[in-house]
């Protein structure tokens, strides 16, 4: 059970990372506050690698929580007084909530990914290929295991860089079979998850993975990516990075404020912010 926030009346929240000016999180959370009539602020604050502990130590009592993005997710784990099981499993936290005991670190990317996939596809999927082996791949890999995917393949450009993601997914209680292969050998699967840049999505890779029933493209920039275009042409279900962002933000919103995040309102705010770029 999560410990309660120190003060439900906290009025300041924000997202920290470097870079962070591009983040859609302020648009999402501010829209939620406006929809529910809450008096609170949410800002993007640039905090460089190695600087999170110092930044958090300087926060006043009006600060109730932080969304945490790259490159600070591991630092969030290290400074927390309480760490949830999912954040420990993922090896990083994207959420810090102030409690009576200090700061609680959580990871809403994992349940957010579960919700994003379920929203778009109710089918049962048994196999998945995840392109990339970084922190996002670990979180989505854990989400896939939560959804009952039995065989997960991490297709990567550098195998050594996937070691932590591989260990995280292998440790899941469901016991999925997990393997690592070169990116060029990515196998066809029920679900394909792309955590790699659009520039790495070659025509050969798009053809190779064209039979997937679901494509989960974790970015919301450079849209549509080559894999998204290929999936749409094939009639596959597409789950977007905005879907993930909104669902994980809704979960953060509830932890920060004690109120369920208004999903439709927050999604619309994200779509509008993207369209304005």
CSV table of C-alpha atoms in Angstrom, one decimal:
chain,number,residue,atom,x,y,z
A,1,UNK,CA,0.0,0.0,0.0
A,2,UNK,CA,1.3,3.4,-0.9
A,3,UNK,CA,2.0,5.9,1.9
A,4,UNK,CA,-0.2,9.0,1.8
A,5,UNK,CA,1.3,12.3,0.5
A,6,UNK,CA,2.5,14.6,3.3
A,7,UNK,CA,0.0,17.3,2.3
A,8,UNK,CA,-2.9,17.0,-0.2
A,9,UNK,CA,-2.9,20.8,-0.2
A,10,UNK,CA,0.5,21.0,-1.9
A,11,UNK,CA,0.3,23.5,-4.8
A,12,UNK,CA,3.5,23.0,-6.8
A,13,UNK,CA,4.4,20.2,-9.1
A,14,UNK,CA,6.6,19.8,-12.1
A,15,UNK,CA,8.7,17.7,-14.5
A,16,UNK,CA,12.5,17.5,-14.2
A,17,UNK,CA,15.0,16.3,-16.7
A,18,UNK,CA,17.6,17.5,-19.2
A,19,UNK,CA,16.4,18.5,-21.8
A,20,UNK,CA,12.9,19.1,-20.6
A,21,UNK,CA,11.6,22.2,-22.4
A,22,UNK,CA,9.9,19.9,-25.0
A,23,UNK,CA,7.9,18.0,-22.5
A,24,UNK,CA,4.1,17.8,-22.9
A,25,UNK,CA,3.6,17.0,-19.2
A,26,UNK,CA,2.9,20.6,-18.2
A,27,UNK,CA,0.1,20.8,-20.8
A,28,UNK,CA,-1.4,17.5,-19.5
A,29,UNK,CA,-1.3,18.2,-15.8
A,30,UNK,CA,-2.4,21.9,-16.1
A,31,UNK,CA,-5.4,20.8,-18.1
A,32,UNK,CA,-6.3,18.3,-15.4
A,33,UNK,CA,-6.1,21.0,-12.7
A,34,UNK,CA,-8.3,23.3,-14.7
A,35,UNK,CA,-10.9,20.6,-15.4
A,36,UNK,CA,-11.2,19.7,-11.7
A,37,UNK,CA,-10.9,23.3,-10.4
A,38,UNK,CA,-7.7,22.6,-8.5
A,39,UNK,CA,-5.4,25.5,-7.5
A,40,UNK,CA,-2.0,24.1,-8.4
A,41,UNK,CA,0.9,24.8,-10.8
A,42,UNK,CA,3.0,22.5,-12.9
A,43,UNK,CA,6.3,23.6,-14.6
A,44,UNK,CA,9.1,22.1,-16.5
A,45,UNK,CA,12.5,22.5,-14.7
A,46,UNK,CA,15.8,21.7,-16.3
A,47,UNK,CA,17.9,19.6,-13.9
A,48,UNK,CA,21.2,18.2,-15.2
A,49,UNK,CA,22.5,14.7,-14.6
A,50,UNK,CA,23.8,14.4,-11.1
A,51,UNK,CA,21.7,17.3,-9.9
A,52,UNK,CA,18.4,15.8,-8.7
A,53,UNK,CA,19.3,15.2,-5.1
A,54,UNK,CA,20.4,18.8,-4.7
A,55,UNK,CA,17.3,20.1,-6.4
A,56,UNK,CA,15.0,18.1,-4.3
A,57,UNK,CA,16.7,19.1,-1.1
A,58,UNK,CA,16.0,22.7,-2.0
A,59,UNK,CA,12.3,22.4,-2.5
A,60,UNK,CA,10.0,24.2,-0.2
A,61,UNK,CA,7.0,22.6,1.5
A,62,UNK,CA,4.6,23.8,-1.2
A,63,UNK,CA,6.1,21.1,-3.6
A,64,UNK,CA,4.2,17.9,-3.5
A,65,UNK,CA,5.6,15.9,-6.4
A,66,UNK,CA,7.7,15.6,-9.4
A,67,UNK,CA,7.5,13.8,-12.8
A,68,UNK,CA,11.0,12.6,-13.6
A,69,UNK,CA,12.4,12.0,-17.0
A,70,UNK,CA,15.9,11.3,-18.5
A,71,UNK,CA,18.6,11.3,-17.3
A,72,UNK,CA,17.3,11.3,-13.7
A,73,UNK,CA,15.2,8.2,-13.2
A,74,UNK,CA,18.0,6.2,-11.5
A,75,UNK,CA,18.8,9.2,-9.3
A,76,UNK,CA,15.2,9.4,-8.2
A,77,UNK,CA,15.5,5.8,-6.9
A,78,UNK,CA,18.7,6.7,-5.0
A,79,UNK,CA,17.3,9.7,-3.1
A,80,UNK,CA,13.9,8.2,-2.2
A,81,UNK,CA,12.9,7.2,1.3
A,82,UNK,CA,10.4,4.7,0.0
A,83,UNK,CA,10.6,2.9,-3.4
A,84,UNK,CA,7.7,0.9,-4.9
A,85,UNK,CA,8.2,-2.6,-6.1
A,86,UNK,CA,7.5,-1.6,-9.8
A,87,UNK,CA,10.1,1.2,-9.6
A,88,UNK,CA,12.7,-1.3,-8.2
A,89,UNK,CA,11.8,-3.9,-10.9
A,90,UNK,CA,12.1,-1.3,-13.7
A,91,UNK,CA,15.4,0.1,-12.3
A,92,UNK,CA,14.2,3.7,-12.4
A,93,UNK,CA,11.5,6.0,-11.2
A,94,UNK,CA,9.5,8.5,-13.2
A,95,UNK,CA,7.5,9.8,-10.2
A,96,UNK,CA,8.5,11.3,-6.8
A,97,UNK,CA,5.8,12.0,-4.3
A,98,UNK,CA,6.4,13.9,-1.0
A,99,UNK,CA,5.1,11.9,2.0
A,100,UNK,CA,5.3,12.3,5.7
A,101,UNK,CA,8.5,10.2,5.7
A,102,UNK,CA,10.2,12.0,2.9
A,103,UNK,CA,9.9,11.1,-0.8
A,104,UNK,CA,8.4,8.0,-2.5
A,105,UNK,CA,9.7,6.9,-5.8
A,106,UNK,CA,7.3,5.1,-8.2
A,107,UNK,CA,7.2,4.1,-11.8
A,108,UNK,CA,3.9,4.8,-13.6
A,109,UNK,CA,5.5,4.0,-17.0
A,110,UNK,CA,4.9,0.3,-16.5
A,111,UNK,CA,1.1,0.4,-15.6
A,112,UNK,CA,0.8,3.3,-18.1
A,113,UNK,CA,2.1,1.1,-20.9
A,114,UNK,CA,-0.3,-1.7,-19.8
A,115,UNK,CA,-3.3,0.7,-19.9
A,116,UNK,CA,-2.2,2.2,-23.3
A,117,UNK,CA,-2.0,-1.2,-24.9
A,118,UNK,CA,-5.2,-2.4,-23.4
A,119,UNK,CA,-7.0,0.7,-24.6
A,120,UNK,CA,-6.2,0.0,-28.2
A,121,UNK,CA,-6.2,-3.8,-28.2
A,122,UNK,CA,-8.2,-6.3,-26.1
A,123,UNK,CA,-6.7,-9.3,-27.9
A,124,UNK,CA,-4.4,-11.8,-26.2
A,125,UNK,CA,-0.9,-11.5,-27.4
A,126,UNK,CA,1.8,-14.2,-26.7
A,127,UNK,CA,4.9,-12.9,-28.4
A,128,UNK,CA,6.5,-9.5,-28.6
A,129,UNK,CA,9.6,-7.9,-30.1
A,130,UNK,CA,11.0,-4.8,-28.4
A,131,UNK,CA,13.3,-2.7,-30.6
A,132,UNK,CA,15.9,-1.3,-28.2
A,133,UNK,CA,17.3,-2.2,-24.8
A,134,UNK,CA,17.3,0.9,-22.7
A,135,UNK,CA,15.1,2.0,-19.7
A,136,UNK,CA,12.0,2.4,-21.8
A,137,UNK,CA,12.4,-1.1,-23.2
A,138,UNK,CA,12.7,-2.4,-19.6
A,139,UNK,CA,9.5,-0.7,-18.6
A,140,UNK,CA,7.5,-1.8,-21.6
A,141,UNK,CA,8.9,-5.3,-21.3
A,142,UNK,CA,7.6,-5.5,-17.8
A,143,UNK,CA,4.2,-4.2,-19.0
A,144,UNK,CA,4.1,-6.9,-21.7
A,145,UNK,CA,4.8,-9.5,-19.1
A,146,UNK,CA,2.0,-8.1,-17.0
A,147,UNK,CA,-0.3,-8.5,-20.0
A,148,UNK,CA,0.6,-12.2,-20.3
A,149,UNK,CA,3.1,-12.1,-23.2
A,150,UNK,CA,5.1,-15.3,-22.8
A,151,UNK,CA,8.0,-14.7,-25.2
A,152,UNK,CA,9.8,-11.3,-25.4
A,153,UNK,CA,12.7,-10.5,-27.7
A,154,UNK,CA,14.9,-7.5,-27.3
A,155,UNK,CA,16.3,-6.5,-30.7
A,156,UNK,CA,19.3,-4.1,-30.2
A,157,UNK,CA,22.1,-2.5,-31.9
A,158,UNK,CA,24.6,-3.2,-29.0
A,159,UNK,CA,23.8,-6.3,-27.0
A,160,UNK,CA,25.8,-5.2,-23.9
A,161,UNK,CA,23.6,-2.1,-23.6
A,162,UNK,CA,20.5,-4.3,-23.1
A,163,UNK,CA,21.8,-6.2,-20.0
A,164,UNK,CA,19.8,-4.3,-17.5
A,165,UNK,CA,16.6,-4.4,-19.5
A,166,UNK,CA,17.1,-8.2,-20.0
A,167,UNK,CA,17.6,-8.8,-16.3
A,168,UNK,CA,14.6,-6.7,-15.4
A,169,UNK,CA,12.2,-8.5,-17.7
A,170,UNK,CA,13.6,-12.0,-16.9
A,171,UNK,CA,13.0,-11.3,-13.2
A,172,UNK,CA,9.2,-10.7,-13.7
A,173,UNK,CA,7.1,-13.1,-11.7
A,174,UNK,CA,5.3,-14.4,-14.8
A,175,UNK,CA,8.5,-15.9,-16.0
A,176,UNK,CA,8.5,-14.8,-19.7
A,177,UNK,CA,11.1,-16.2,-22.0
A,178,UNK,CA,13.4,-13.4,-22.9
A,179,UNK,CA,16.2,-13.2,-25.5
A,180,UNK,CA,18.4,-10.6,-27.1
A,181,UNK,CA,19.2,-10.5,-30.8
A,182,UNK,CA,20.8,-8.1,-33.2
A,183,UNK,CA,18.4,-5.4,-34.5
A,184,UNK,CA,18.6,-6.7,-38.1
A,185,UNK,CA,17.4,-10.1,-36.8
A,186,UNK,CA,14.3,-8.8,-35.0
A,187,UNK,CA,11.7,-11.5,-35.2
A,188,UNK,CA,8.0,-11.1,-36.3
A,189,UNK,CA,5.8,-11.1,-33.3
A,190,UNK,CA,2.2,-10.3,-32.2
A,191,UNK,CA,3.3,-7.0,-30.7
A,192,UNK,CA,6.3,-4.9,-31.9
A,193,UNK,CA,7.5,-2.1,-29.6
A,194,UNK,CA,9.7,0.6,-31.1
A,195,UNK,CA,12.0,2.5,-28.6
A,196,UNK,CA,14.6,3.3,-31.3
A,197,UNK,CA,14.8,6.6,-33.3
A,198,UNK,CA,13.0,7.0,-36.5
A,199,UNK,CA,16.3,7.1,-38.3
A,200,UNK,CA,17.1,3.6,-37.3
A,201,UNK,CA,13.8,2.3,-38.7
A,202,UNK,CA,15.0,1.0,-42.0
A,203,UNK,CA,12.8,-0.1,-44.9
A,204,UNK,CA,14.2,-3.7,-44.3
A,205,UNK,CA,13.1,-3.5,-40.7
A,206,UNK,CA,9.6,-2.3,-41.6
A,207,UNK,CA,9.1,-5.1,-44.1
A,208,UNK,CA,10.5,-7.7,-41.7
A,209,UNK,CA,8.1,-6.7,-38.9
A,210,UNK,CA,5.1,-5.9,-41.1
A,211,UNK,CA,2.9,-8.8,-39.9
A,212,UNK,CA,2.6,-7.6,-36.3
A,213,UNK,CA,-0.9,-7.2,-35.0
A,214,UNK,CA,0.1,-4.3,-32.8
A,215,UNK,CA,2.8,-1.6,-33.1
A,216,UNK,CA,3.6,0.4,-30.0
A,217,UNK,CA,5.7,3.4,-31.1
A,218,UNK,CA,6.8,5.0,-27.8
A,219,UNK,CA,7.7,8.4,-29.3
A,220,UNK,CA,5.2,11.1,-30.1
A,221,UNK,CA,7.8,13.1,-32.1
A,222,UNK,CA,8.7,12.6,-35.8
A,223,UNK,CA,5.2,11.3,-36.3
A,224,UNK,CA,4.4,9.1,-38.2
A,225,UNK,CA,7.7,7.2,-38.0
A,226,UNK,CA,8.5,4.7,-40.8
A,227,UNK,CA,7.2,1.8,-38.6
A,228,UNK,CA,4.0,3.6,-37.9
A,229,UNK,CA,3.4,4.2,-41.6
A,230,UNK,CA,4.1,0.6,-42.4
A,231,UNK,CA,1.8,-0.6,-39.6
A,232,UNK,CA,-1.0,1.7,-40.7
A,233,UNK,CA,-0.7,0.5,-44.3
A,234,UNK,CA,-0.9,-3.1,-43.0
A,235,UNK,CA,-4.0,-2.4,-40.9
A,236,UNK,CA,-2.3,-3.1,-37.6
A,237,UNK,CA,-3.3,-1.5,-34.3
A,238,UNK,CA,-1.0,1.5,-33.5
A,239,UNK,CA,-0.3,2.5,-29.9
A,240,UNK,CA,1.4,5.9,-29.6
A,241,UNK,CA,3.9,7.5,-27.3
A,242,UNK,CA,1.2,10.0,-26.5
A,243,UNK,CA,-1.1,7.2,-25.3
A,244,UNK,CA,1.7,6.1,-23.0
A,245,UNK,CA,2.4,9.6,-21.8
A,246,UNK,CA,-1.2,10.4,-21.0
A,247,UNK,CA,-1.9,7.1,-19.2
A,248,UNK,CA,1.2,7.4,-17.0
A,249,UNK,CA,0.4,11.1,-16.3
A,250,UNK,CA,-3.1,10.2,-15.2
A,251,UNK,CA,-1.6,7.8,-12.6
A,252,UNK,CA,0.8,10.5,-11.5
A,253,UNK,CA,-2.0,13.0,-11.2
A,254,UNK,CA,-3.9,10.8,-8.8
A,255,UNK,CA,-0.8,10.3,-6.6
A,256,UNK,CA,0.0,14.0,-6.6
A,257,UNK,CA,-3.5,15.4,-6.0
A,258,UNK,CA,-5.7,12.5,-4.7
A,259,UNK,CA,-8.1,13.0,-7.6
A,260,UNK,CA,-8.4,10.6,-10.6
A,261,UNK,CA,-6.8,12.3,-13.6
A,262,UNK,CA,-9.3,13.3,-16.3
A,263,UNK,CA,-8.0,11.1,-19.1
A,264,UNK,CA,-9.9,12.6,-22.1
A,265,UNK,CA,-9.2,16.1,-21.0
A,266,UNK,CA,-5.5,15.4,-20.6
A,267,UNK,CA,-5.2,13.6,-23.9
A,268,UNK,CA,-6.9,16.5,-25.7
A,269,UNK,CA,-4.5,18.9,-24.1
A,270,UNK,CA,-1.5,16.8,-25.3
A,271,UNK,CA,-2.9,16.5,-28.8
A,272,UNK,CA,-3.4,20.3,-29.0
A,273,UNK,CA,0.1,21.0,-27.7
A,274,UNK,CA,1.6,18.6,-30.3
A,275,UNK,CA,-0.5,20.2,-33.1
A,276,UNK,CA,0.8,23.7,-32.1
A,277,UNK,CA,4.4,22.7,-32.6
